[in-house]
PDB file of C-alpha atoms and ligand atoms in Angstrom:
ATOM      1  CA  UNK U   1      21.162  29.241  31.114  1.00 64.00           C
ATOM      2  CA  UNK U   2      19.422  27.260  28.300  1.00 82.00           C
ATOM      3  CA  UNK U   3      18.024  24.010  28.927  1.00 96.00           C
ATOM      4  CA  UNK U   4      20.403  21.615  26.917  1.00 98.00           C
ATOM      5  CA  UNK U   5      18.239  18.262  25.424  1.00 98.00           C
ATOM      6  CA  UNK U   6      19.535  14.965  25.426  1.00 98.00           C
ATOM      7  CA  UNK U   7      17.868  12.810  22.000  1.00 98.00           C
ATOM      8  CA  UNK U   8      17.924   9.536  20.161  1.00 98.00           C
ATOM      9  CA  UNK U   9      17.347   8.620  16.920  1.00 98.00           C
ATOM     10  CA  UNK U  10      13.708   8.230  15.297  1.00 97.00           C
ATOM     11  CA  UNK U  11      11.764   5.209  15.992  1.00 95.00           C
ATOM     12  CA  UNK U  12      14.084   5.156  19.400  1.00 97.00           C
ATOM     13  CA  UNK U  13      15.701   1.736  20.141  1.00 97.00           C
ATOM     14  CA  UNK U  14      16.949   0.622  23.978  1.00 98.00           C
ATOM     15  CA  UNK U  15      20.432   2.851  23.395  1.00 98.00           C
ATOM     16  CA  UNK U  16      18.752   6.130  22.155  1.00 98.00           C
ATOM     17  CA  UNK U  17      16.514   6.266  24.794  1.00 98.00           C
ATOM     18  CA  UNK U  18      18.942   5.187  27.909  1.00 99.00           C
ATOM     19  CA  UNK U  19      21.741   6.900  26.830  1.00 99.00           C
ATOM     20  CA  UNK U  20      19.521   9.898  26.623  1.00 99.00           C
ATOM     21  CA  UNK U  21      18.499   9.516  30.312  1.00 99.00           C
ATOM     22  CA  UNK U  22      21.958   8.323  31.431  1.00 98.00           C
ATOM     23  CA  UNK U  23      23.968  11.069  29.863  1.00 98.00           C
ATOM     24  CA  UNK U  24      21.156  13.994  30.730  1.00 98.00           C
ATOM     25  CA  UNK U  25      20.982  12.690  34.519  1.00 98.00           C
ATOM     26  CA  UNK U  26      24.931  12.672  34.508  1.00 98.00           C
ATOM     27  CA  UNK U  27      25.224  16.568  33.151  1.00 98.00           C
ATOM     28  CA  UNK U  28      22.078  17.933  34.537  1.00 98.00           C
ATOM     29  CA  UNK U  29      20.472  18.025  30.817  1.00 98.00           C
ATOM     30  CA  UNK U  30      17.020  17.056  30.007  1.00 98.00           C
ATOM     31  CA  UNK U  31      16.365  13.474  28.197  1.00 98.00           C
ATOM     32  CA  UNK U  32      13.899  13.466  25.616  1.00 98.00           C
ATOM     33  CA  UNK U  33      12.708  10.936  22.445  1.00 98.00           C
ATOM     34  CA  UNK U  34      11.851  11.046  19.212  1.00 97.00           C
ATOM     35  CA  UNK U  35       8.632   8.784  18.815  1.00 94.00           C
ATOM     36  CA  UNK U  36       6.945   6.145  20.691  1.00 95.00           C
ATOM     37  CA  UNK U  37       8.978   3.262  22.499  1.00 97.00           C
ATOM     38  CA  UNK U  38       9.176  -0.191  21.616  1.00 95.00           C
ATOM     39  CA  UNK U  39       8.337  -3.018  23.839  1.00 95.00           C
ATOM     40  CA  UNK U  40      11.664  -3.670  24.729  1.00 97.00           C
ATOM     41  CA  UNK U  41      12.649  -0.330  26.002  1.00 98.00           C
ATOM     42  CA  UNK U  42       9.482   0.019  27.646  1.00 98.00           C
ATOM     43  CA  UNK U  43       9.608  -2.679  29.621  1.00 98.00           C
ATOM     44  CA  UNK U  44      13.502  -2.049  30.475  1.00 98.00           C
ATOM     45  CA  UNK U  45      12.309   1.274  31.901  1.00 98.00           C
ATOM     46  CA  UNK U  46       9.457  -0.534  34.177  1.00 98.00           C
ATOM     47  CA  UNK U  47      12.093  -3.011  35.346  1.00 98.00           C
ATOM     48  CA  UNK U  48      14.051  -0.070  36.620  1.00 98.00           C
ATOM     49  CA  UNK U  49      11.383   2.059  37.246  1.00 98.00           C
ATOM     50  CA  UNK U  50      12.323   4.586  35.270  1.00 98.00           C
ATOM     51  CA  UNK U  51       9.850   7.454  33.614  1.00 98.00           C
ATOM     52  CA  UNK U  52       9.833   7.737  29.843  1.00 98.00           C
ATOM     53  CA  UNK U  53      11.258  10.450  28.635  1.00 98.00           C
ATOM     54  CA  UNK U  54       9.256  13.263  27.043  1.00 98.00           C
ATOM     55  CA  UNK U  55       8.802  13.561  23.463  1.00 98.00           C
ATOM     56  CA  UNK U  56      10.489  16.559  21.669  1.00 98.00           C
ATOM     57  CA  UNK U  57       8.648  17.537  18.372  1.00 97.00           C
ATOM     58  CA  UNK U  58      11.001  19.862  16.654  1.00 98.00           C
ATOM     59  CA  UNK U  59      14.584  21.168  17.659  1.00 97.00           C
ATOM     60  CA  UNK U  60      13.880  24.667  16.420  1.00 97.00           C
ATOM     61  CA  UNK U  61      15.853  26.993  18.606  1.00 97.00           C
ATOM     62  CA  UNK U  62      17.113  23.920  21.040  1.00 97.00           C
ATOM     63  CA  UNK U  63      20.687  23.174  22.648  1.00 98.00           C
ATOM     64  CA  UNK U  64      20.971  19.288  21.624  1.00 98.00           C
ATOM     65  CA  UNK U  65      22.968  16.348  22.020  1.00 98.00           C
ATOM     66  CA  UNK U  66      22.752  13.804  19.412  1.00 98.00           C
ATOM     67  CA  UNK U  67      22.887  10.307  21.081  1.00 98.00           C
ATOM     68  CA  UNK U  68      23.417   6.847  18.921  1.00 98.00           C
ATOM     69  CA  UNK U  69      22.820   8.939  15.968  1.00 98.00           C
ATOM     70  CA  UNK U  70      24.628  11.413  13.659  1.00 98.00           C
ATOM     71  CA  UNK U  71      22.893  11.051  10.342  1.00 96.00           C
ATOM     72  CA  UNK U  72      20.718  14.253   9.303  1.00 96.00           C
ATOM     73  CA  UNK U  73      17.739  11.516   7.997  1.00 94.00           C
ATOM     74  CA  UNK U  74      17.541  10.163  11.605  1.00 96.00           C
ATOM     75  CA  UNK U  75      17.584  13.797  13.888  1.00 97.00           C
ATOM     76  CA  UNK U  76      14.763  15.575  14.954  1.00 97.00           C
ATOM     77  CA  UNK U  77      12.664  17.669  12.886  1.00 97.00           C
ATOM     78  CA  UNK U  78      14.063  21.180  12.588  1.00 97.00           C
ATOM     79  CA  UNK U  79      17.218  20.079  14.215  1.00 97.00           C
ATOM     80  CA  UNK U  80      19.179  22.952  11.164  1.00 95.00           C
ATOM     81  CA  UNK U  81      17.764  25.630  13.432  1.00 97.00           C
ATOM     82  CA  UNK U  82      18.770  23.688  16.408  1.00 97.00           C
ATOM     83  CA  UNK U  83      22.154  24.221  17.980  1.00 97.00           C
ATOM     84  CA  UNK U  84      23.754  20.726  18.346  1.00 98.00           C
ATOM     85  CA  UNK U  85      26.734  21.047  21.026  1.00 97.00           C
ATOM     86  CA  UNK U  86      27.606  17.202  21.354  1.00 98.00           C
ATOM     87  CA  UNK U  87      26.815  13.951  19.748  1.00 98.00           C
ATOM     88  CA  UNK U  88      27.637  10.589  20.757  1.00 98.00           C
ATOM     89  CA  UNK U  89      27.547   7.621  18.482  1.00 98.00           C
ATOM     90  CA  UNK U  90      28.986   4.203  17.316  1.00 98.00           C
ATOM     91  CA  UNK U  91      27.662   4.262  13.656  1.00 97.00           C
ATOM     92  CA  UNK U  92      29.349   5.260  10.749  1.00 96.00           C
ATOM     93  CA  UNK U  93      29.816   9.279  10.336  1.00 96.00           C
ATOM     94  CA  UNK U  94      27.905  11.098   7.952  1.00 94.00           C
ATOM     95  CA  UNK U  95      27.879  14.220   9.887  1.00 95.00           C
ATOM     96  CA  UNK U  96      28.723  17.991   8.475  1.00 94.00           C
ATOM     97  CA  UNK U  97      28.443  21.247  10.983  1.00 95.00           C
ATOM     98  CA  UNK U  98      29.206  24.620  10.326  1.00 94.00           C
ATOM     99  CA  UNK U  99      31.094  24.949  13.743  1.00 95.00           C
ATOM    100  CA  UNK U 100      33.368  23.241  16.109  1.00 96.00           C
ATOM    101  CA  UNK U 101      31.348  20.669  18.471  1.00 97.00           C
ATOM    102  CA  UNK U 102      32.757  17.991  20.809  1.00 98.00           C
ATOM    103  CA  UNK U 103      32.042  14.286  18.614  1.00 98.00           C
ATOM    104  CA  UNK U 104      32.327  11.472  20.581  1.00 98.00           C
ATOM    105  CA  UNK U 105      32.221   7.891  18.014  1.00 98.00           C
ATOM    106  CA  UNK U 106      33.683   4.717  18.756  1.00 98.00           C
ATOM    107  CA  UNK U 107      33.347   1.483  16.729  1.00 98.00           C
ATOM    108  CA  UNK U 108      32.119  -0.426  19.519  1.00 98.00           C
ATOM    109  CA  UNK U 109      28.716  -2.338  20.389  1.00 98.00           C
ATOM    110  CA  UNK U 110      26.465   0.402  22.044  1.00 98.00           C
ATOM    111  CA  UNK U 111      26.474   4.317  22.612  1.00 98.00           C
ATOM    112  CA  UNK U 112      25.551   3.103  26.226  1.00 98.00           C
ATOM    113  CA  UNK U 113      29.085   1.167  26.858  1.00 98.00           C
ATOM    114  CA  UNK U 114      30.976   5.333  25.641  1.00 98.00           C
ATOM    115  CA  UNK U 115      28.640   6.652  28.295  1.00 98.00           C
ATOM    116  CA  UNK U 116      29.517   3.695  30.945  1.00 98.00           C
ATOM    117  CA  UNK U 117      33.376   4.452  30.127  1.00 97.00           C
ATOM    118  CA  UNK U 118      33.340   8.066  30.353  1.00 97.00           C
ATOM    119  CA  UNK U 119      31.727   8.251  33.370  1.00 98.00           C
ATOM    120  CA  UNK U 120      32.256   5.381  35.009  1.00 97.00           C
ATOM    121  CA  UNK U 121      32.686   5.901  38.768  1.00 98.00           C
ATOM    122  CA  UNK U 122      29.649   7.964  38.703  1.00 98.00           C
ATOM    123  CA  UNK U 123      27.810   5.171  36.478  1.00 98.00           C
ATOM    124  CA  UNK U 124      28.829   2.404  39.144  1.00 98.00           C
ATOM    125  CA  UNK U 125      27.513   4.575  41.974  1.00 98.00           C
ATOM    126  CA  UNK U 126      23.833   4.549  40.852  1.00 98.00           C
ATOM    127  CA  UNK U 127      22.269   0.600  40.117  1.00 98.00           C
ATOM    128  CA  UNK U 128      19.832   2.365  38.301  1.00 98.00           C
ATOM    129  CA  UNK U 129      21.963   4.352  35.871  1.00 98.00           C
ATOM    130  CA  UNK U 130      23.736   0.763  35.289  1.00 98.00           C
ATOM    131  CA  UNK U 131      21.411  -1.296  34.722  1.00 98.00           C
ATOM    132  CA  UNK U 132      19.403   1.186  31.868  1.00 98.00           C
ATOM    133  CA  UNK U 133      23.117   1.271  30.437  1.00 98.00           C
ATOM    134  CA  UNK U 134      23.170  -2.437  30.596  1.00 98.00           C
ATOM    135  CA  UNK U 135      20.113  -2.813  28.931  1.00 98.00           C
ATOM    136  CA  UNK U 136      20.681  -0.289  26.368  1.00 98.00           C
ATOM    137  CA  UNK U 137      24.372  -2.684  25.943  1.00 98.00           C
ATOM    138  CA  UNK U 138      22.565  -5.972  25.375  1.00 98.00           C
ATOM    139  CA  UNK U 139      19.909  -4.790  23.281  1.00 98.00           C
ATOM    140  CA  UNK U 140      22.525  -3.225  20.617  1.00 98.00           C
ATOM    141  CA  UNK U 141      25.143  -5.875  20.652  1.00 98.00           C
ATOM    142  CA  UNK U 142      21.895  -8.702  20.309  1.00 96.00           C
ATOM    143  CA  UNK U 143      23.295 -10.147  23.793  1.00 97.00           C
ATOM    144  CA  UNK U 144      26.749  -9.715  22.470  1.00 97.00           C
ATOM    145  CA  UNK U 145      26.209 -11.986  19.312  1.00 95.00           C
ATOM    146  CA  UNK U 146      26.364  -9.139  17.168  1.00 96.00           C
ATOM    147  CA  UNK U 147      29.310  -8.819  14.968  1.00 95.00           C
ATOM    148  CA  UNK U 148      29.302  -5.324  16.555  1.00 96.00           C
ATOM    149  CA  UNK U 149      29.880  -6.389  19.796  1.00 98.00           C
ATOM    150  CA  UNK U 150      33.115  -5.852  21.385  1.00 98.00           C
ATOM    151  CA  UNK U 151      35.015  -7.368  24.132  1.00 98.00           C
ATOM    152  CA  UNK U 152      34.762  -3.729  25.545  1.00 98.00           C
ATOM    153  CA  UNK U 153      31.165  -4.095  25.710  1.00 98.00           C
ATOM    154  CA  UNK U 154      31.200  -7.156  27.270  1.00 98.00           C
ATOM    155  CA  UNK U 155      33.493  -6.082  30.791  1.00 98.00           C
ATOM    156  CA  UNK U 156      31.819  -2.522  30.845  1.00 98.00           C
ATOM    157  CA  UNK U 157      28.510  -4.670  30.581  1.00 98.00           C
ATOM    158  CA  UNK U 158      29.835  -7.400  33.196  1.00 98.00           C
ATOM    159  CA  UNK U 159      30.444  -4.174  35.521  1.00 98.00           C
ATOM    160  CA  UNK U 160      27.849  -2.645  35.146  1.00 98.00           C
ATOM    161  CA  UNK U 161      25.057  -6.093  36.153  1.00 98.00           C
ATOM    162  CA  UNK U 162      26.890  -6.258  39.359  1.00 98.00           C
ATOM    163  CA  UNK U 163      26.271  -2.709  40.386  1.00 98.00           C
ATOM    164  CA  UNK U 164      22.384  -2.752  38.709  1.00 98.00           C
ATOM    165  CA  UNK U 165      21.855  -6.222  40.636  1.00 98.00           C
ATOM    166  CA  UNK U 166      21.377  -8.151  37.802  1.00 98.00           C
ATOM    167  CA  UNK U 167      23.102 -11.682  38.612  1.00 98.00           C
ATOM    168  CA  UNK U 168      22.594 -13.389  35.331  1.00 98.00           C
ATOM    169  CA  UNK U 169      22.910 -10.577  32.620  1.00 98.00           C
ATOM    170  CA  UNK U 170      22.237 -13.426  29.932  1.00 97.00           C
ATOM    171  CA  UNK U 171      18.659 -14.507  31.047  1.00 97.00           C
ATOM    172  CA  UNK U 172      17.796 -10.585  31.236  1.00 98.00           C
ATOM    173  CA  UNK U 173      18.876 -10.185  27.792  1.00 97.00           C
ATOM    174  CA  UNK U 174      17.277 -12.922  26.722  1.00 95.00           C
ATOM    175  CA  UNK U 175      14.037 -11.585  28.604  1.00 96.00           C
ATOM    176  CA  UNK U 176      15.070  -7.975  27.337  1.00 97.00           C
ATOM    177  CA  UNK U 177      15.362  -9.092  23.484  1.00 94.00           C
ATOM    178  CA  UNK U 178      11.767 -11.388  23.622  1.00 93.00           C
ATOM    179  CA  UNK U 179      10.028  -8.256  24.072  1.00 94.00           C
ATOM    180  CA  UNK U 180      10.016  -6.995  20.767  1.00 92.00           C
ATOM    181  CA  UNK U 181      10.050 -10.650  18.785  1.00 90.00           C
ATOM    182  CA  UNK U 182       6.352 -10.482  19.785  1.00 86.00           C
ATOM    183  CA  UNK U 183       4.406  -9.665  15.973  1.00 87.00           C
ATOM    184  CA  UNK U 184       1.210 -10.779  18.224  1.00 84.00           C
ATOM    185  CA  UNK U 185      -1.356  -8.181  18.074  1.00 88.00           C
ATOM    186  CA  UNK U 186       0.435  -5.955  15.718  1.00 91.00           C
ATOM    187  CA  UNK U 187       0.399  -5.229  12.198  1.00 95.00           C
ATOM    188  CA  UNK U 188       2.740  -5.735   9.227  1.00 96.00           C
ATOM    189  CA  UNK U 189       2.930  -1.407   9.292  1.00 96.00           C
ATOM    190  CA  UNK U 190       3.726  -1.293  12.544  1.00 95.00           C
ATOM    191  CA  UNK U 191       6.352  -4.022  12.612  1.00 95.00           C
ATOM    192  CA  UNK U 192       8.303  -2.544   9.796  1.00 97.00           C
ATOM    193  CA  UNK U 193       8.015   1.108  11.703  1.00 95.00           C
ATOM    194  CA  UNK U 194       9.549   0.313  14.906  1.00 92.00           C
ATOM    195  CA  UNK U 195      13.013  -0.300  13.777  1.00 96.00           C
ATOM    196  CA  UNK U 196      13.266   1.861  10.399  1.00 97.00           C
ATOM    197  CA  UNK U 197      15.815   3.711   9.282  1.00 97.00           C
ATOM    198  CA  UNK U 198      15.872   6.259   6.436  1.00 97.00           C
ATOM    199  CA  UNK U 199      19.799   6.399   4.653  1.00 96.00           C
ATOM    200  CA  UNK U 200      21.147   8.940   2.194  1.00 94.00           C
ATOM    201  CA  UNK U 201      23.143   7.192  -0.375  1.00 94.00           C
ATOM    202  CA  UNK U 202      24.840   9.082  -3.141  1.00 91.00           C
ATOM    203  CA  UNK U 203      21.016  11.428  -3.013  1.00 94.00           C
ATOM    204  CA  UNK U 204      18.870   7.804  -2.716  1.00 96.00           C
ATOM    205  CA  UNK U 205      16.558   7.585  -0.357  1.00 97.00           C
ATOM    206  CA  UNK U 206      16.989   4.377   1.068  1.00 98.00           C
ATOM    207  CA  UNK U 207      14.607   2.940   3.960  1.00 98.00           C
ATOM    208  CA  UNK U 208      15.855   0.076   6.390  1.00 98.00           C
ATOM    209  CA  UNK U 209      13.691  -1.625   8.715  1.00 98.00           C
ATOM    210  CA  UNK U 210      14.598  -4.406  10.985  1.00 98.00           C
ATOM    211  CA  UNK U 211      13.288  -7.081  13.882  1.00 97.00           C
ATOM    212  CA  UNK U 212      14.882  -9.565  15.995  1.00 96.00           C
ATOM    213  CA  UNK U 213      12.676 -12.572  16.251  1.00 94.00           C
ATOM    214  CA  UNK U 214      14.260 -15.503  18.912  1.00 90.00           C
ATOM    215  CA  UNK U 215      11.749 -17.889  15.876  1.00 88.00           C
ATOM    216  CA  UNK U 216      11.478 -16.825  12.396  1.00 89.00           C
ATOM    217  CA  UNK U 217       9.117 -19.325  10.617  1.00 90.00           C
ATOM    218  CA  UNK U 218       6.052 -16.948  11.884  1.00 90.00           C
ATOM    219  CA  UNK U 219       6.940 -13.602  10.186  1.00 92.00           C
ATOM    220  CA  UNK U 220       8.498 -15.535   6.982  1.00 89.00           C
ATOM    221  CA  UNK U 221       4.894 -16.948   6.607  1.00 92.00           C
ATOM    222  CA  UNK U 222       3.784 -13.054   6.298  1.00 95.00           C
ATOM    223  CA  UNK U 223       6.380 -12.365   3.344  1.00 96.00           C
ATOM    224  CA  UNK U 224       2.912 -11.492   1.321  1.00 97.00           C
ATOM    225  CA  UNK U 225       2.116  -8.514   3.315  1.00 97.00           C
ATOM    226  CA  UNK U 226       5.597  -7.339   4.152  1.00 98.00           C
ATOM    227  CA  UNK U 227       6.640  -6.965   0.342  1.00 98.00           C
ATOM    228  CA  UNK U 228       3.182  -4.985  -0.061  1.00 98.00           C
ATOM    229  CA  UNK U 229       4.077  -2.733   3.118  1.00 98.00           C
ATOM    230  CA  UNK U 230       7.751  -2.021   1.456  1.00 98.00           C
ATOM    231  CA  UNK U 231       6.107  -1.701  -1.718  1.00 98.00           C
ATOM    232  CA  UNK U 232       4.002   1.183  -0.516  1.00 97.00           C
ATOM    233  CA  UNK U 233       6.379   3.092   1.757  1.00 98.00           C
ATOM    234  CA  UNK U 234       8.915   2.897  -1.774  1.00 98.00           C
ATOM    235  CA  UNK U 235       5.987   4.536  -3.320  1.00 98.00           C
ATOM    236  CA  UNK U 236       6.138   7.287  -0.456  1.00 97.00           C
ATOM    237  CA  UNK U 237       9.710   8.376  -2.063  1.00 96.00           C
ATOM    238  CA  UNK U 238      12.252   5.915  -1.476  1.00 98.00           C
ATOM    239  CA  UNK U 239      14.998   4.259  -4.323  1.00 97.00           C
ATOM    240  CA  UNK U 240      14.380   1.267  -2.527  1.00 98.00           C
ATOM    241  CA  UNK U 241      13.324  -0.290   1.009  1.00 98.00           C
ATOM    242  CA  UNK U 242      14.487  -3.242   2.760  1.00 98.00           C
ATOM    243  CA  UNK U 243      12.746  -5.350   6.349  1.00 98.00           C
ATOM    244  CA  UNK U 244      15.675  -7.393   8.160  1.00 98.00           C
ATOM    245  CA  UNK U 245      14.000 -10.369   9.958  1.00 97.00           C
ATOM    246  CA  UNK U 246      16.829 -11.197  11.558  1.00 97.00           C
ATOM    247  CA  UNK U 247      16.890 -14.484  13.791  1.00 96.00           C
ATOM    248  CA  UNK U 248      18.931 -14.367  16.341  1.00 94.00           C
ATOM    249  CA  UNK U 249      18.950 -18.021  17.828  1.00 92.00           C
ATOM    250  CA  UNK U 250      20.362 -19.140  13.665  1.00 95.00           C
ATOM    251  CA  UNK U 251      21.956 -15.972  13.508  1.00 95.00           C
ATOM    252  CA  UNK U 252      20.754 -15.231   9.993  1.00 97.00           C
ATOM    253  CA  UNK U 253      18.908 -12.596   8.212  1.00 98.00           C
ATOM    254  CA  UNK U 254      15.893 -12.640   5.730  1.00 97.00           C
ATOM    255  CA  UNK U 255      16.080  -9.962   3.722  1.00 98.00           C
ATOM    256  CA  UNK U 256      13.108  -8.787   2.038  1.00 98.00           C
ATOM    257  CA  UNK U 257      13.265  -6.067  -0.225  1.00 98.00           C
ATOM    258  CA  UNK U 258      11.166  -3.490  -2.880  1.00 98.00           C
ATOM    259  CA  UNK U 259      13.721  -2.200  -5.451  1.00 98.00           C
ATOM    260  CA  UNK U 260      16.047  -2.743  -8.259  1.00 97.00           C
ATOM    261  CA  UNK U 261      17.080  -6.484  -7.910  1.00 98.00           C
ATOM    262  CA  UNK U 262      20.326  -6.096  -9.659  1.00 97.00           C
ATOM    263  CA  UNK U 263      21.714  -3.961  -7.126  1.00 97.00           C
ATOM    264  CA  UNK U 264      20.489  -6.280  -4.227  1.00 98.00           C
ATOM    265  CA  UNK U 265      22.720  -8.849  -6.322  1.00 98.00           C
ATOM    266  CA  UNK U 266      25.644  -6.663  -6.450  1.00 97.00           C
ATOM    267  CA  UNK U 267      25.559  -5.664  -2.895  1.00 98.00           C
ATOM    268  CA  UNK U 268      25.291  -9.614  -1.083  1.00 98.00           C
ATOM    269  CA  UNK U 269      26.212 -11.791  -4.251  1.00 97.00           C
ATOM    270  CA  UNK U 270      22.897 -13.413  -3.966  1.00 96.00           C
ATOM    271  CA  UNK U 271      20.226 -13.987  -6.347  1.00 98.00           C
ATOM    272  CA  UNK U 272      16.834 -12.684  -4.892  1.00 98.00           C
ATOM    273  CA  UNK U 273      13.996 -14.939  -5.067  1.00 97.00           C
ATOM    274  CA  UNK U 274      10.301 -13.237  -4.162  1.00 96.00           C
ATOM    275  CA  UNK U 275      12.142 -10.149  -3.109  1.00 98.00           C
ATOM    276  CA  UNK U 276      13.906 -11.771  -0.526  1.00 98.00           C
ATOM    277  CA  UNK U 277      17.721 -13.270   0.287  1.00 98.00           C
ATOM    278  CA  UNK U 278      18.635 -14.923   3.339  1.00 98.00           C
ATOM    279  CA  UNK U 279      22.118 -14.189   4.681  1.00 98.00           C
ATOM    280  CA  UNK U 280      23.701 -16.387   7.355  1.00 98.00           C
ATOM    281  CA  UNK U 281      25.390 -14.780   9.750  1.00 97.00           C
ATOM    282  CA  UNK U 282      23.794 -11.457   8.927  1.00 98.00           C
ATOM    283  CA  UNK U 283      23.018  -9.771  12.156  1.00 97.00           C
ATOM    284  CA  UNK U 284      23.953  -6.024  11.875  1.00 97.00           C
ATOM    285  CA  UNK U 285      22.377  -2.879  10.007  1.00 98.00           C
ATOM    286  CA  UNK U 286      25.180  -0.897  10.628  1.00 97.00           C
ATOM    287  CA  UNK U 287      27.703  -3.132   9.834  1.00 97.00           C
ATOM    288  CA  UNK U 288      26.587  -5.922   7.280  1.00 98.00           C
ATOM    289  CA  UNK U 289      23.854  -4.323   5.117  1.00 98.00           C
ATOM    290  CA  UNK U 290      24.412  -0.197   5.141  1.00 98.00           C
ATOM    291  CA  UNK U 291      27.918  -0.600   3.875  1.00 97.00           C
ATOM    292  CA  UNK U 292      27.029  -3.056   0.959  1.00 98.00           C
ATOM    293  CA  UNK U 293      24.131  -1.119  -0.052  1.00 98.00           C
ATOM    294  CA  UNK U 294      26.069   2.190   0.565  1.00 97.00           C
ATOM    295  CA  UNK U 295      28.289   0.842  -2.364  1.00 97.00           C
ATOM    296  CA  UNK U 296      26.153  -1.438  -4.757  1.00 97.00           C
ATOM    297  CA  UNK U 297      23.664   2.332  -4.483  1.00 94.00           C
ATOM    298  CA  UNK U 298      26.768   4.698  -4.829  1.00 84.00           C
TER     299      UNK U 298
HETATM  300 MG1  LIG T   1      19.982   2.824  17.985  1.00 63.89          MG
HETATM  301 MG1  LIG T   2      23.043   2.135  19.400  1.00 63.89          MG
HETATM  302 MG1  LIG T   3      19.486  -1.619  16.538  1.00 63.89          MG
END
């Protein structure tokens, strides 16, 4: 029998990496990532003490599941030649196969709480299985602040800390989400490439990077050197990029941004100033910035 691969997104986040491993230890398939792993997810694996999962370079010729992805920009190299069998996802569809395939997508929080719920009895039998599902939950929904966040999310996620041991799922997340707020020791590049996104949007090529700082005043003071790092990935082929530094103690966004202004306008009804708007209440990608910019672009 072929081996069937279990993968995240690029730049993997908390949920494409421990869904991967969840859902591949669940059907005997073999986890694997897309590019390094971010603080965060690294150090949710060493609290469970749980190996990384291998990188996969190209689908060519593979059996894949698509986890907490579904977009063609955001799959594996080669995945055309790949046969995809599955995917399982909670962001908007923009997904077109030539044959049948089970498609699993929920509007909910996390890929991780699908996973919990379809398997949940043998989820709750392994504490380690729960509590990378957990993590991968309270990552995505920002602690369940995030407009995405569900009330779903929240009981699978209450579940799911009792069977992983984790009596105060709150402080974890809190520990969980500090992980990658740390800019110390790392560059403007690599800050902007950890959570970035490429979008098709009516043929633009629109890039969308994002971090979650618990204190925002130290990478606003390094607007300078983010608008010259968007600047020069826009030069690399994009219509326009954008960096989310998203706080998540206000619960705002700064949006900084390399591209036509106007449109910026259109899509949030707010005047830029030094390529940047701040939006209150902003917390979400998926579901307060994509869909604007899907339409002010379109
Ligand atoms: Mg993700
Ligand atoms: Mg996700
Ligand atoms: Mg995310």
């Amino acid at each position: 029998m072929d081996e069937i691969y279990v993968i995240g997104h690029k730049n993997p986040d908390t949920d494409s990496i421990c869904s991967a491993i969840v859902y591949a230890n669940l059907k005997g398939y073999i986890p694997v990532r897309q590019g390094e792993l971010n603080k965060e997810t690294a150090f949710a694996l060493d609290y469970f003490k749980v190996p990384a999962p291998q990188i996969l370079e190209s689908g060519e010729g593979k059996k894949l599941v698509c986890v907490d992805h579904n977009e063609a920009s955001q799959m594996i190299e080669n995945w055309d030649n790949a046969e995809i069998i599955e995917v399982i996802d909670h962001h908007k569809i923009n997904f077109n196969y030539g044959t049948p395939i089970y498609f699993h997508s929920e509007p909910i929080g996390c890929t991780g709480t699908i996973i919990a719920k379809q398997n949940l009895e043998a989820v709750k039998a392994n504490p380690v299985l729960a509590g990378l599902l957990l993590s991968a939950i309270l990552s995505d929904t920002v602690i369940f602040k995030s407009p995405t966040a569900t009330e779903e999310d929240k009981a699978i996620a209450t579940e799911l800390a009792k069977v992983a041991g984790i009596e105060d799922m709150i402080a974890f997340g809190i520990e969980l989400k500090t992980k990658n707020a740390d800019v110390n020791g790392r560059s403007i590049e690599e800050i902007i490439a950890s959570d970035f996104k490429d979008f098709d949007f009516n043929g633009k090529k629109i890039g969308i990077g994002q971090i979650e700082v618990v204190e925002s005043a130290e990478i606003e003071s390094k607007a300078k050197g983010i608008i010259d790092s968007l600047q020069s990935l826009k030069q690399s082929g994009y219509e326009a990029v954008f960096f989310m530094a998203t706080d998540i103690m206000k619960e705002g966004t700064k949006l900084f941004f390399v591209g036509d202004p106007e449109v910026v306008e259109k899509a949030f009804g707010v005047k830029p100033e030094n390529n940047a708007i701040y939006l209150p209440g902003v917390m979400s990608r998926k579901k307060q910035i994509v869909p604007n910019l899907e339409k002010a672009f379109g």
